[in-house]
Amino acid sequence: MADMLDGFLALSEALTGFTGHRLRGTGQAEAYLTTATGIVGGGVMRDLLLAAEEARASAGGDAAKHEAELRRLIMSDDRLGPVARNIIRMWYVGSWYQLPKAWREAHGQSPRDQDHVVSPISYTEGLLWPAIGANPAGAKPAGYGMWAMPPRIAPG
Amino acid sequence: MSLTKITDKAGLHRHLEAAIQLEHATIPPYLNALYSIKPGTNTEAFHILRAVAVEEMLHLTLAANILNAVGGTPDLTVPGFVPLYPAYLPDGETDFQVDCQAFSRAAIETFLKIERPAEGATPGVDTIHKGRKRAHHNGHKRHGTAVRARHVPGHEEEHFYSIGEFYQAIEEGLERLHAEMGDALFSGDPARQITPEYYYSAGGGLMAVTDLASAKAAIRLISEQGEGVTDNIFDYEGEIAHYYRFEQLLLGRYYQKGDARGRPTGREVAVDWDAVFPIKANARIADFPEGSALRQGAEEFNRAYGDFLSLLTRAFQGEPALFVEAVGGMFQLKELYYQIMRQPLGDGTHAAPTYEIPHG
C-alpha cells in the first residue's frame, strides 16, 4: 500500500496540478486511494498507476509531453479515464461520484460506487478552496474581524 | 536574559520583556501538541489545550500592556526571542527544559512543570516533581537557548521556581518603584494599549494598563489563570487553573469544586493517546531533505510565524488595530501546522514546525 500511495500521489500531482506535499497536507491521500481502489478494484488501480508511471517516464521531464502522454494513456482510455476524472473530483471537492453508466456496464459495478463524501473533513480539505483563493464556507474560520480583509489563502 | 532584583525602571523593563518572551515561549509547545491531535479525535483534550494556548496569548498581550504602560517597548522580532527547543523558560527555571513535541503523556508532564504552582503553595503537587530542587540560586550555568544574554555585572541573578513567583517579583518591583516615583512610573502612551475592542472572546478579560491598580489586576489575571500563586484549583473567577486542567488529562478525570489536589472526582476525560500525528520532537529544518517540498513548506511556516510576530510587534508599538489581523494570522498558521504535520518523514515520525525564525 505504501508503494501504491507514492504512485497515487505522483498520479494525483499530475492530475490536480498541486504538489505532493500539498496533497499530503490535506490528510486525505490514504482515504482517497482506499476509496477509489475499493470501488474500481486493485487491478484497475494498478493499471492506472502503471500508465501514469509510463507517461512520466516517456515524457522525461518535458511538461508538455507529459500532459500529452497523460491524455493519450489515461484520459482517453475508456477504462482508466473515468476513474482518473473521479480522482480529480475527489481531490477538488472531497466526494466520490458514481462512475458513468457505460463504465459500470463494461467494468463491473461496486455496491460502494455511490455518490458520497469521503471523510468528515474531505470537503473542507478540498483543493477547490486554495484553487479559488477562498475559505470553505462554514469551516476554517479566519478569526474575529478577518471578514473585513481580503482572504489570504496559501496557494498550491 | 539574566534577571536581577528590580531596583529601577530599566530592571522592570527587563523583567517585563522576559515576561513577554516567557508567555510566548509556551505557545509553540502548546500549539505543536494541540495540532498533533488528529482532527476529529480527542475533542476534550483538544479544547483543553486550545483554551490554554489562547490564554497564553492573552497573558502575552497583558504583559505587553504592562510594559507599554511603564514606558517600555515590546519587541517580539529580536533574534533569540523565539527559543530553539528544547529550551529553558526565560524566567530562569533551571530544573527542566521544554520540548516541542506531540500530544503525549510526556508533553503534558512538561506542561505541568510550566504551569506549576508557586513553591510552598502546594505541597501536594510534589508527586509529579519528585526530587527537584529549588532553582533560586546564584551562578547557575545557563545552557539553554531561550534567553538573550544580558548580564548585569555585580548583581545577583534571579531564578524563579515558577511563573507565579516571577510575576510576584514583578508586582513587588512595580510597588517599590511606584512608592518611589508615584504615577510617573506609568509614563507610557495609553494609545499603545491593546484594549478589549481589539480582542474578541479569547480567554477572558483583556484590560488596559494605565496605573498601579490595573497593572496589579493584569498580573493577578495572568498568575491565577496559569498555576495560581495560591493552592486553589479554581481561581477567583471560578475558572480552573492551567496546571489542573492539564492534570485532568493525565488523571483521566475532571476536577469539580471541592476536590482535593491530585484527586479529581468529576466525570471521566476520554483521552486517546494514539490518535496523534507522531511528530518529531524539537524538529529542525535540517531534518527535512534539502530541496524538498516539505522543507520549503517548513520554511514557509517559519516566515509566516515571523510575520505573525512582526505584526504583533507593530500592534504593541502603537498600531493596536493590527492586533486583529495578527490574531487572524494564527488561524492561517493552523492550516500550515496541519499541512506539515501530515508529512511522514519515513522513520516513523512526521514533520513538525521548527520555529527557526528568519531575521533580516
Coordinates of C-alpha atoms in Angstrom, one line a residue:
Chain A
M1 CA 0.0 0.0 0.0
A2 CA 2.9 2.3 0.7
D3 CA 4.2 1.9 -2.9
M4 CA 0.7 2.3 -4.1
L5 CA 0.4 5.5 -2.1
D6 CA 3.5 7.0 -3.6
G7 CA 2.3 6.1 -7.1
F8 CA -1.1 7.5 -6.3
L9 CA 0.4 10.8 -5.1
A10 CA 2.5 11.0 -8.3
L11 CA -0.6 10.4 -10.4
S12 CA -2.5 12.9 -8.3
E13 CA 0.1 15.6 -8.7
A14 CA -0.2 15.2 -12.5
L15 CA -4.0 15.2 -12.4
T16 CA -4.5 18.1 -9.9
G17 CA -1.6 20.4 -10.5
F18 CA -0.9 20.5 -6.8
T19 CA 2.4 19.3 -5.3
G20 CA 2.6 16.0 -3.5
H21 CA 3.5 18.0 -0.3
R22 CA 0.3 20.0 -0.6
L23 CA -1.7 16.9 -1.4
R24 CA -0.4 15.0 1.6
G25 CA -1.1 18.1 3.6
T26 CA -4.8 17.7 3.1
G27 CA -4.5 14.4 5.2
Q28 CA -6.8 12.8 2.6
A29 CA -4.4 10.8 0.4
E30 CA -4.9 7.5 2.0
A31 CA -8.6 7.9 2.2
Y32 CA -8.9 8.7 -1.5
L33 CA -6.7 5.8 -2.5
T34 CA -8.6 3.4 -0.4
T35 CA -12.0 4.8 -1.6
A36 CA -11.0 4.6 -5.3
T37 CA -9.3 1.2 -5.0
G38 CA -12.2 -0.2 -3.1
I39 CA -14.7 0.7 -5.8
V40 CA -12.7 0.1 -9.1
G41 CA -10.7 -2.8 -7.8
G42 CA -7.0 -3.3 -7.3
G43 CA -6.5 -4.3 -11.0
V44 CA -7.8 -1.1 -12.4
M45 CA -5.9 1.0 -9.8
R46 CA -2.6 -0.8 -10.6
D47 CA -3.1 -0.3 -14.3
L48 CA -3.8 3.3 -13.7
L49 CA -0.7 3.9 -11.7
L50 CA 1.4 1.9 -14.2
A51 CA 0.0 4.1 -17.0
A52 CA 0.9 7.2 -15.0
E53 CA 4.4 5.9 -14.5
E54 CA 4.8 5.2 -18.2
A55 CA 3.6 8.7 -19.0
R56 CA 6.2 10.2 -16.7
A57 CA 8.9 8.0 -18.0
S58 CA 8.3 8.7 -21.7
A59 CA 7.9 12.5 -21.1
G60 CA 11.4 12.6 -19.5
G61 CA 10.7 15.8 -17.7
D62 CA 9.1 17.6 -20.6
A63 CA 5.8 19.0 -19.2
A64 CA 4.0 19.4 -22.5
K65 CA 4.9 15.9 -23.5
H66 CA 3.9 14.6 -20.0
E67 CA 0.4 16.2 -20.5
A68 CA 0.1 14.7 -23.9
E69 CA 1.0 11.3 -22.7
L70 CA -1.4 11.5 -19.8
R71 CA -4.2 12.4 -22.3
R72 CA -3.2 9.5 -24.5
L73 CA -2.6 6.8 -21.9
I74 CA -5.1 7.7 -19.3
M75 CA -7.7 10.4 -20.0
S76 CA -8.7 9.0 -23.4
D77 CA -8.7 5.4 -22.2
D78 CA -12.2 4.0 -21.7
R79 CA -11.3 2.0 -18.6
L80 CA -8.8 4.4 -16.9
G81 CA -10.1 7.8 -18.0
P82 CA -13.4 7.9 -16.0
V83 CA -11.5 6.7 -12.9
A84 CA -8.9 9.4 -13.3
R85 CA -11.6 12.0 -13.6
N86 CA -13.2 10.8 -10.5
I87 CA -9.9 11.0 -8.6
I88 CA -9.6 14.6 -9.8
R89 CA -13.1 15.4 -8.4
M90 CA -12.3 13.7 -5.1
W91 CA -9.2 15.9 -4.6
Y92 CA -11.1 19.0 -5.5
V93 CA -14.4 18.6 -3.7
G94 CA -13.8 15.6 -1.4
S95 CA -16.6 13.4 -2.8
W96 CA -16.7 10.3 -4.8
Y97 CA -19.3 10.5 -7.7
Q98 CA -20.8 7.4 -9.2
L99 CA -18.9 6.3 -12.4
P100 CA -20.6 6.7 -15.7
K101 CA -23.2 4.1 -16.8
A102 CA -21.0 2.9 -19.7
W103 CA -18.1 2.3 -17.4
R104 CA -20.2 0.4 -14.8
E105 CA -21.7 -1.8 -17.6
A106 CA -18.3 -2.6 -19.1
H107 CA -16.1 -2.9 -16.0
G108 CA -18.3 -4.1 -13.2
Q109 CA -20.5 -2.4 -10.6
S110 CA -19.4 -2.0 -7.0
P111 CA -22.1 -1.5 -4.4
R112 CA -19.9 1.3 -3.0
D113 CA -20.0 3.2 -6.3
Q114 CA -22.5 5.7 -5.0
D115 CA -22.1 9.5 -4.6
H116 CA -20.7 10.0 -1.2
V117 CA -18.5 12.3 0.9
V118 CA -15.2 10.5 1.5
S119 CA -14.5 11.7 5.1
P120 CA -15.7 14.2 7.6
I121 CA -13.0 16.7 6.6
S122 CA -12.6 15.9 2.9
Y123 CA -14.9 18.7 1.8
T124 CA -13.1 21.4 3.8
E125 CA -9.7 19.9 2.7
G126 CA -10.8 20.0 -1.0
L127 CA -8.4 21.6 -3.4
L128 CA -11.1 23.8 -4.8
W129 CA -10.7 26.2 -1.9
P130 CA -7.0 27.0 -2.4
A131 CA -7.6 27.0 -6.1
I132 CA -10.2 29.8 -5.9
G133 CA -8.5 31.6 -3.0
A134 CA -11.4 31.3 -0.6
N135 CA -12.1 29.7 2.7
P136 CA -14.5 26.8 2.8
A137 CA -18.0 28.1 3.6
G138 CA -18.8 27.5 7.3
A139 CA -15.4 26.0 8.1
K140 CA -11.8 27.1 8.8
P141 CA -12.9 30.4 10.3
A142 CA -10.4 33.1 9.7
G143 CA -10.7 34.8 13.1
Y144 CA -12.5 37.8 14.6
G145 CA -12.8 40.7 12.2
M146 CA -11.0 39.0 9.4
W147 CA -14.1 39.1 7.2
A148 CA -13.2 42.8 6.7
M149 CA -10.0 41.8 5.0
P150 CA -9.2 40.0 1.7
P151 CA -8.9 36.2 2.1
R152 CA -5.3 35.1 2.5
I153 CA -5.2 31.5 1.3
A154 CA -2.0 29.6 1.0
P155 CA -1.6 28.8 -2.7
G156 CA -0.9 25.3 -4.0
Chain B
M1 CA 18.5 37.4 29.8
S2 CA 19.8 37.4 33.3
L3 CA 17.4 38.9 35.7
T4 CA 18.4 40.8 38.9
K5 CA 16.2 42.3 41.5
I6 CA 14.1 45.2 40.2
T7 CA 15.6 48.4 41.6
D8 CA 14.9 50.8 38.7
K9 CA 12.8 51.2 35.6
A10 CA 15.3 49.5 33.4
G11 CA 15.1 46.4 35.6
L12 CA 11.4 46.5 35.5
H13 CA 11.5 46.7 31.7
R14 CA 13.9 43.7 31.5
H15 CA 11.5 41.7 33.7
L16 CA 8.5 42.6 31.5
E17 CA 10.4 41.8 28.3
A18 CA 11.3 38.4 29.8
A19 CA 7.6 38.0 30.8
I20 CA 6.6 38.6 27.1
Q21 CA 9.2 36.2 26.0
L22 CA 8.1 33.7 28.6
E23 CA 4.5 33.8 27.7
H24 CA 5.4 33.4 24.1
A25 CA 7.8 30.5 24.8
T26 CA 4.9 28.4 26.0
I27 CA 2.9 28.8 22.8
P28 CA 4.9 26.7 20.3
P29 CA 5.0 23.7 22.6
Y30 CA 1.3 24.0 23.3
L31 CA 0.4 24.5 19.6
N32 CA 2.6 21.6 18.4
A33 CA 0.8 19.3 20.9
L34 CA -2.6 20.8 20.0
Y35 CA -2.3 20.4 16.3
S36 CA -0.7 17.0 16.5
I37 CA -4.0 15.7 17.7
K38 CA -5.7 14.1 14.7
P39 CA -8.6 16.3 13.6
G40 CA -11.9 14.9 14.9
T41 CA -10.3 12.9 17.8
N42 CA -9.5 13.8 21.4
T43 CA -12.0 16.6 21.4
E44 CA -11.8 17.2 25.1
A45 CA -8.0 17.3 25.2
F46 CA -8.1 19.5 22.1
H47 CA -10.3 22.0 23.8
I48 CA -8.3 22.0 27.0
L49 CA -5.1 22.6 25.1
R50 CA -6.6 25.2 22.8
A51 CA -8.1 27.2 25.7
V52 CA -4.8 27.3 27.5
A53 CA -2.9 28.4 24.3
V54 CA -5.4 31.1 23.7
E55 CA -5.0 32.3 27.3
E56 CA -1.2 32.4 26.9
M57 CA -1.9 34.8 24.0
L58 CA -3.9 36.9 26.5
H59 CA -1.1 36.8 29.0
L60 CA 1.4 37.8 26.4
T61 CA -0.8 40.8 25.5
L62 CA -1.3 41.7 29.1
A63 CA 2.5 41.6 29.7
A64 CA 2.9 43.9 26.6
N65 CA 0.3 46.2 28.0
I66 CA 2.1 46.5 31.3
L67 CA 5.5 47.1 29.6
N68 CA 3.9 49.8 27.4
A69 CA 2.3 51.3 30.5
V70 CA 5.7 51.8 32.1
G71 CA 7.3 53.3 29.0
G72 CA 8.9 50.2 27.6
T73 CA 8.8 48.9 24.0
P74 CA 7.6 45.4 23.4
D75 CA 9.6 43.7 20.5
L76 CA 8.9 40.2 19.5
T77 CA 11.2 40.4 16.5
V78 CA 14.6 40.5 18.1
P79 CA 16.8 37.5 17.3
G80 CA 16.5 34.9 20.1
F81 CA 13.0 36.0 21.1
V82 CA 11.7 32.6 19.9
P83 CA 13.7 29.9 21.7
L84 CA 15.1 26.9 19.9
Y85 CA 13.5 23.9 21.5
P86 CA 14.3 22.2 23.8
A87 CA 14.6 25.4 25.8
Y88 CA 14.7 26.7 29.3
L89 CA 11.9 29.1 30.2
P90 CA 13.0 32.8 30.3
D91 CA 12.2 33.3 33.9
G92 CA 15.2 31.3 34.9
E93 CA 13.6 28.0 35.9
T94 CA 16.7 25.8 35.6
D95 CA 15.5 22.3 36.5
F96 CA 13.7 21.4 33.3
Q97 CA 13.6 22.2 29.6
V98 CA 10.6 22.5 27.4
D99 CA 10.3 20.3 24.3
C100 CA 8.2 20.9 21.3
Q101 CA 6.6 17.5 20.9
A102 CA 3.5 15.6 20.0
F103 CA 0.5 15.3 22.3
S104 CA 1.6 12.7 24.8
R105 CA 1.9 12.0 28.5
A106 CA 5.5 13.3 28.4
A107 CA 4.2 16.6 26.8
I108 CA 1.6 17.1 29.4
E109 CA 4.1 16.4 32.2
T110 CA 6.2 19.2 30.8
F111 CA 3.2 21.4 30.6
L112 CA 2.6 20.7 34.3
K113 CA 6.1 21.9 35.1
I114 CA 5.5 25.1 33.0
E115 CA 2.3 25.8 34.9
R116 CA 3.3 24.5 38.3
P117 CA 2.1 26.4 41.3
A118 CA 4.5 28.6 43.3
E119 CA 6.7 26.6 45.7
G120 CA 5.3 26.2 49.1
A121 CA 1.8 27.0 47.9
T122 CA 1.0 23.4 47.0
P123 CA 2.8 20.7 48.9
G124 CA 0.5 18.2 47.2
V125 CA 2.0 18.6 43.7
D126 CA 5.3 17.1 44.6
T127 CA 4.2 13.7 43.4
I128 CA 4.8 14.9 39.9
H129 CA 8.1 16.8 40.5
K130 CA 9.9 14.5 42.9
G131 CA 13.5 15.2 43.5
R132 CA 13.5 18.7 42.1
K133 CA 15.5 21.4 43.9
R134 CA 14.7 25.0 44.5
A135 CA 16.2 26.8 41.5
H136 CA 16.6 30.2 43.1
H137 CA 20.3 30.4 43.3
N138 CA 23.4 32.1 42.0
G139 CA 25.8 31.4 39.2
H140 CA 23.9 28.5 37.6
K141 CA 25.5 27.9 34.2
R142 CA 22.9 28.6 31.5
H143 CA 23.0 26.2 28.6
G144 CA 19.6 26.8 27.1
T145 CA 18.9 28.8 24.0
A146 CA 15.8 30.5 25.3
V147 CA 17.2 33.7 26.6
R148 CA 19.0 36.7 25.3
A149 CA 22.2 37.1 27.3
R150 CA 22.0 40.4 29.1
H151 CA 24.2 40.2 32.2
V152 CA 24.4 43.0 34.7
P153 CA 27.8 42.6 36.4
G154 CA 27.8 42.7 40.2
H155 CA 24.2 41.9 40.6
E156 CA 22.7 38.7 41.9
E157 CA 21.0 36.7 39.3
E158 CA 17.4 35.7 39.8
H159 CA 16.0 32.4 39.1
F160 CA 12.4 31.6 39.8
Y161 CA 10.8 28.3 40.6
S162 CA 7.5 29.1 39.0
I163 CA 5.9 31.6 36.7
G164 CA 3.8 32.7 39.6
E165 CA 6.8 33.7 41.6
F166 CA 8.3 35.5 38.7
Y167 CA 5.2 37.7 38.4
Q168 CA 5.2 38.2 42.1
A169 CA 8.7 39.7 41.8
I170 CA 7.4 42.0 39.0
E171 CA 4.5 43.1 41.2
E172 CA 6.8 43.8 44.1
G173 CA 9.1 45.8 41.7
L174 CA 6.1 47.8 40.5
E175 CA 5.0 48.6 44.0
R176 CA 8.5 49.6 45.0
L177 CA 9.1 51.8 42.1
H178 CA 5.6 53.3 42.4
A179 CA 6.3 54.2 46.0
E180 CA 9.5 56.0 44.9
M181 CA 8.2 57.6 41.7
G182 CA 4.5 57.8 42.1
D183 CA 2.3 57.8 39.0
A184 CA 5.3 59.0 36.9
L185 CA 6.1 55.3 36.7
F186 CA 3.2 54.9 34.3
S187 CA 4.7 57.2 31.7
G188 CA 3.7 55.1 28.7
D189 CA 1.4 56.3 25.9
P190 CA -2.1 55.0 26.7
A191 CA -2.8 54.8 22.9
R192 CA -0.4 51.8 22.8
Q193 CA -2.7 49.7 25.0
I194 CA -4.4 46.8 23.4
T195 CA -8.0 47.2 24.7
P196 CA -10.9 44.8 24.7
E197 CA -12.3 46.2 21.4
Y198 CA -9.4 44.5 19.6
Y199 CA -9.8 41.3 21.5
Y200 CA -12.8 39.0 20.9
S201 CA -13.8 36.3 23.3
A202 CA -10.4 34.9 23.7
G203 CA -9.5 33.7 27.1
G204 CA -11.1 36.2 29.4
G205 CA -10.8 39.9 30.1
L206 CA -8.2 42.0 28.4
M207 CA -7.6 45.2 30.3
A208 CA -5.8 48.4 29.5
V209 CA -3.0 49.1 32.0
T210 CA -2.6 52.7 33.0
D211 CA -1.8 52.7 36.7
L212 CA -0.7 50.5 39.6
A213 CA -4.2 49.1 40.2
S214 CA -4.7 47.9 36.6
A215 CA -1.1 46.6 36.4
K216 CA -1.7 44.5 39.5
A217 CA -5.1 43.3 38.1
A218 CA -3.3 42.2 34.9
I219 CA -0.7 40.3 36.9
R220 CA -3.3 38.7 39.1
L221 CA -5.2 37.5 36.0
I222 CA -2.1 36.0 34.4
S223 CA -1.0 34.3 37.6
E224 CA -4.3 32.9 38.6
Q225 CA -5.1 31.6 35.1
G226 CA -1.8 29.9 35.0
E227 CA -1.0 28.0 38.0
G228 CA -2.3 30.1 40.8
V229 CA 0.0 31.5 43.4
T230 CA -2.3 30.1 46.0
D231 CA -3.2 26.5 46.4
N232 CA -6.6 26.8 44.7
I233 CA -7.6 24.6 41.9
F234 CA -10.2 27.1 40.8
D235 CA -9.3 30.8 40.6
Y236 CA -11.2 33.8 41.9
E237 CA -13.4 33.8 38.9
G238 CA -14.2 30.1 39.4
E239 CA -12.1 29.1 36.4
I240 CA -9.8 26.1 36.7
A241 CA -6.1 26.9 36.5
H242 CA -4.0 25.6 33.7
Y243 CA -2.0 23.3 35.9
Y244 CA -5.1 21.4 37.0
R245 CA -6.6 21.5 33.5
F246 CA -3.6 19.6 32.2
E247 CA -3.5 17.3 35.2
Q248 CA -7.0 16.2 34.4
L249 CA -5.7 14.7 31.1
L250 CA -3.1 12.6 33.0
L251 CA -5.5 11.5 35.7
G252 CA -8.3 10.9 33.2
R253 CA -10.9 12.7 35.2
Y254 CA -12.3 16.3 35.5
Y255 CA -11.9 18.3 38.7
Q256 CA -15.1 19.7 40.3
K257 CA -15.5 22.2 43.1
G258 CA -14.4 20.9 46.4
D259 CA -11.9 18.3 45.1
A260 CA -8.5 17.9 46.7
R261 CA -5.4 18.4 44.5
G262 CA -4.5 15.2 42.7
R263 CA -7.9 13.6 43.3
P264 CA -10.4 14.9 40.8
T265 CA -13.9 13.3 41.2
G266 CA -15.7 14.7 38.2
R267 CA -16.6 12.7 35.1
E268 CA -14.0 10.9 33.0
V269 CA -11.9 12.6 30.4
A270 CA -11.5 10.3 27.5
V271 CA -8.0 10.6 26.0
D272 CA -6.8 8.6 23.0
W273 CA -3.0 9.0 23.2
D274 CA -2.6 7.1 19.9
A275 CA -4.8 9.4 17.8
V276 CA -1.9 11.7 17.2
F277 CA 0.4 12.6 14.3
P278 CA 3.7 11.2 15.6
I279 CA 5.6 14.4 15.0
K280 CA 9.3 14.6 15.5
A281 CA 10.2 16.3 18.8
N282 CA 12.1 19.6 18.5
A283 CA 12.3 19.3 14.7
R284 CA 14.8 21.4 12.8
I285 CA 14.8 22.5 9.1
A286 CA 17.9 20.4 8.7
D287 CA 15.8 17.3 9.5
F288 CA 14.0 17.7 6.2
P289 CA 15.6 16.8 2.9
E290 CA 17.3 19.7 1.1
G291 CA 15.3 20.9 -1.8
S292 CA 12.2 19.0 -0.8
A293 CA 8.7 20.5 -0.9
L294 CA 8.4 19.7 2.8
R295 CA 11.5 21.8 3.6
Q296 CA 10.0 24.6 1.6
G297 CA 6.8 24.2 3.5
A298 CA 8.5 24.3 6.8
E299 CA 10.5 27.4 5.8
E300 CA 7.2 29.0 4.7
F301 CA 5.8 28.3 8.1
N302 CA 8.8 29.9 9.8
R303 CA 8.4 33.0 7.6
A304 CA 4.7 33.1 8.3
Y305 CA 5.4 32.8 12.0
G306 CA 7.9 35.6 11.8
D307 CA 5.4 37.7 10.0
F308 CA 2.9 37.0 12.8
L309 CA 5.4 38.2 15.4
S310 CA 6.2 41.3 13.4
L311 CA 2.6 42.2 13.1
L312 CA 2.1 41.6 16.8
T313 CA 5.1 43.9 17.5
R314 CA 3.6 46.7 15.3
A315 CA 0.3 46.2 17.2
F316 CA 2.2 46.6 20.5
Q317 CA 4.2 49.6 19.3
G318 CA 1.4 51.9 18.5
E319 CA -0.9 50.3 15.9
P320 CA -3.3 48.4 18.1
A321 CA -5.8 47.9 15.2
L322 CA -3.3 45.5 13.7
F323 CA -3.9 43.2 16.6
V324 CA -7.0 41.8 15.0
E325 CA -5.1 40.9 11.9
A326 CA -2.2 39.4 13.9
V327 CA -4.6 37.1 15.7
G328 CA -6.3 36.3 12.4
G329 CA -2.8 35.2 11.2
M330 CA -2.9 32.4 13.8
F331 CA -5.8 30.8 12.0
Q332 CA -3.8 30.7 8.8
L333 CA -0.9 29.2 10.7
K334 CA -3.2 26.5 11.8
E335 CA -3.5 25.3 8.2
L336 CA 0.2 25.3 7.8
Y337 CA 0.6 23.3 11.0
Y338 CA -1.7 20.6 9.6
Q339 CA 0.0 20.5 6.2
I340 CA 3.4 20.0 7.8
M341 CA 2.3 17.5 10.5
R342 CA 0.7 15.3 7.9
Q343 CA 4.0 14.6 6.2
P344 CA 5.7 11.4 7.2
L345 CA 9.5 11.5 7.4
G346 CA 10.0 7.9 6.6
D347 CA 11.4 6.9 10.0
G348 CA 8.0 6.5 11.7
T349 CA 7.8 10.2 12.7
H350 CA 6.1 13.1 11.0
A351 CA 7.4 16.6 10.3
A352 CA 6.6 19.5 12.6
P353 CA 7.1 23.3 12.5
T354 CA 10.6 24.2 13.7
Y355 CA 10.2 27.9 14.8
E356 CA 13.6 28.8 13.3
I357 CA 12.6 32.3 12.5
P358 CA 14.5 34.0 9.8
H359 CA 15.8 37.5 10.5
G360 CA 16.9 40.3 8.3

